């Protein structure tokens, strides 16, 4: 473990009358840090796609550029898991900004050094590196949330935080337009978001903190008098890597169920999103303008949808994440069927389906992350969430590009939609199994 990342030491407890005001102030401050910190990761996650049309003009094929771009998803899937376990033993105040600055540095290099965009192999390697550093974003946010918000508050806080990626995902095209206006240079797509990310990394560093104990505060369970049924004082000690994997992650059956469900949730998330410009243009005869708006609405409809899902999961389903996921994924699957079967010439229905799918899909994406955080003790939370991310990206996201793409090539769009709809059904089945096991697990813990 690099010593600069090591967790901040615990400080002597502050006076009792200072605990509440300090907790309240720091929770706001830290939340702003992780919200904008993670949003900034999305500034340099997808911005390469904006440069792709200009690279096509330089002679690169779409397929080869797609291959280079896949370097990010492949690396990110592994990294979210592996760096998640490093993050569980690291100070998020250092870890998150460090990863963000390194991911942005890769984009600056690609933007300013002509050699960096001279071949597919070089671009793949650099994008792979960027994807690896991207994996240093989610886990420190997860670690922060489980240390600063108690179990009863987590549905709400995680769902609000989870909107960060929708907020960040919409900004790169605007920064690119600004860069084009200032410099008339397409490489602004690479360096403008990178400058934005570095600025936010510095702000995140100023705002974030490690554990409450490192600020002289009691653990959140004590402060909120909200103890998980299986809470143990040992949960306040940092774990070894072996303990995290062998004791808390790999033997956890529920975590395996949600990781498998995540494959199919991500298949729909990215299958619909990534193919919407092509599908809407080829089959529904949308113009570039209207399909871009459909893409934008899909992302931003995710914000109210995620908030509703978090609220319902806490208040209506009383914390049963699996049951909430079943409802949302069943509705997403139905909306996907309508999107597929709606004949060309009804753009309002297609647009409505994109908005409804965007509204519904990000709730389950958030719930799986939240559920993973809850299925492991605080000190193993990042690894648990990273484990589901590994399945989501290597299984779902890669399948969304490759399997859906090849199916469309060989069997047409009907084949592609059948794959995605089958994925939706499997997600519902797996979340249903999760729901049953979750209730059983809770009953067992209550009896113990
Ligand atoms: O796909 P990721 O890893 O950026 O995660 C997106 C959401 O934050 C999941 O909770």
PDB file of C-alpha atoms and ligand atoms in Angstrom, residues 38 41-42 45 76 80 134-135 137-139 145 158 161-166 262 266 269-270 306 362-370 385 388-389 392-393, ligand 1:
ATOM      1  CA  UNK A  38     -17.583  11.425  -9.177  1.00  0.00           C
ATOM      2  CA  UNK A  41     -14.887  11.166 -13.462  1.00  0.00           C
ATOM      3  CA  UNK A  42     -17.581  11.091 -16.164  1.00  0.00           C
ATOM      4  CA  UNK A  45     -14.992   8.630 -19.164  1.00  0.00           C
ATOM      5  CA  UNK A  76     -12.701  -0.153 -15.768  1.00  0.00           C
ATOM      6  CA  UNK A  80     -13.381  -1.019 -10.120  1.00  0.00           C
ATOM      7  CA  UNK A 134     -11.413   5.547 -13.623  1.00  0.00           C
ATOM      8  CA  UNK A 135     -11.756   2.586 -11.257  1.00  0.00           C
ATOM      9  CA  UNK A 137     -13.720   6.874  -8.472  1.00  0.00           C
ATOM     10  CA  UNK A 138     -16.636   4.748  -7.313  1.00  0.00           C
ATOM     11  CA  UNK A 139     -15.053   2.806  -4.425  1.00  0.00           C
ATOM     12  CA  UNK A 145     -21.041   6.999   2.181  1.00  0.00           C
ATOM     13  CA  UNK A 158     -26.814   6.792  -2.390  1.00  0.00           C
ATOM     14  CA  UNK A 161     -25.165  10.669  -5.109  1.00  0.00           C
ATOM     15  CA  UNK A 162     -25.858   8.242  -7.925  1.00  0.00           C
ATOM     16  CA  UNK A 163     -27.201  11.136 -10.039  1.00  0.00           C
ATOM     17  CA  UNK A 164     -23.634  12.486 -10.150  1.00  0.00           C
ATOM     18  CA  UNK A 165     -22.801  10.287 -13.127  1.00  0.00           C
ATOM     19  CA  UNK A 166     -25.833  11.524 -15.081  1.00  0.00           C
ATOM     20  CA  UNK A 262     -25.809  -6.590 -12.842  1.00  0.00           C
ATOM     21  CA  UNK A 266     -25.793  -3.230 -17.682  1.00  0.00           C
ATOM     22  CA  UNK A 269     -28.264   0.198 -19.711  1.00  0.00           C
ATOM     23  CA  UNK A 270     -25.574   0.276 -22.378  1.00  0.00           C
ATOM     24  CA  UNK A 306     -33.026   7.150  -9.476  1.00  0.00           C
ATOM     25  CA  UNK A 362     -30.662   3.916 -13.410  1.00  0.00           C
ATOM     26  CA  UNK A 363     -32.646   2.988 -10.286  1.00  0.00           C
ATOM     27  CA  UNK A 364     -31.605  -0.701 -10.478  1.00  0.00           C
ATOM     28  CA  UNK A 365     -28.044   0.403 -11.423  1.00  0.00           C
ATOM     29  CA  UNK A 366     -27.950   2.422  -8.205  1.00  0.00           C
ATOM     30  CA  UNK A 367     -29.688  -0.262  -6.116  1.00  0.00           C
ATOM     31  CA  UNK A 368     -27.145  -2.912  -7.008  1.00  0.00           C
ATOM     32  CA  UNK A 369     -24.321  -0.600  -5.936  1.00  0.00           C
ATOM     33  CA  UNK A 370     -26.169   0.281  -2.742  1.00  0.00           C
ATOM     34  CA  UNK A 385     -19.354  -2.778  -5.039  1.00  0.00           C
ATOM     35  CA  UNK A 388     -20.662  -6.121  -9.032  1.00  0.00           C
ATOM     36  CA  UNK A 389     -18.995  -3.560 -11.329  1.00  0.00           C
ATOM     37  CA  UNK A 392     -21.557  -5.243 -15.046  1.00  0.00           C
ATOM     38  CA  UNK A 393     -18.734  -3.986 -17.247  1.00  0.00           C
TER      39      UNK A 393
HETATM   40  O1  LIG B   1     -21.200   2.437 -14.002  1.00  0.00           O
HETATM   41  P1  LIG B   1     -20.482   3.099 -12.864  1.00  0.00           P
HETATM   42  O2  LIG B   1     -19.417   2.258 -12.262  1.00  0.00           O
HETATM   43  O3  LIG B   1     -19.997   4.469 -13.200  1.00  0.00           O
HETATM   44  O4  LIG B   1     -21.546   3.318 -11.731  1.00  0.00           O
HETATM   45  C1  LIG B   1     -22.695   4.031 -12.069  1.00  0.00           C
HETATM   46  C2  LIG B   1     -23.500   4.229 -10.884  1.00  0.00           C
HETATM   47  O5  LIG B   1     -22.904   5.128 -10.048  1.00  0.00           O
HETATM   48  C3  LIG B   1     -23.737   2.937 -10.149  1.00  0.00           C
HETATM   49  O6  LIG B   1     -24.186   3.136  -8.873  1.00  0.00           O
END
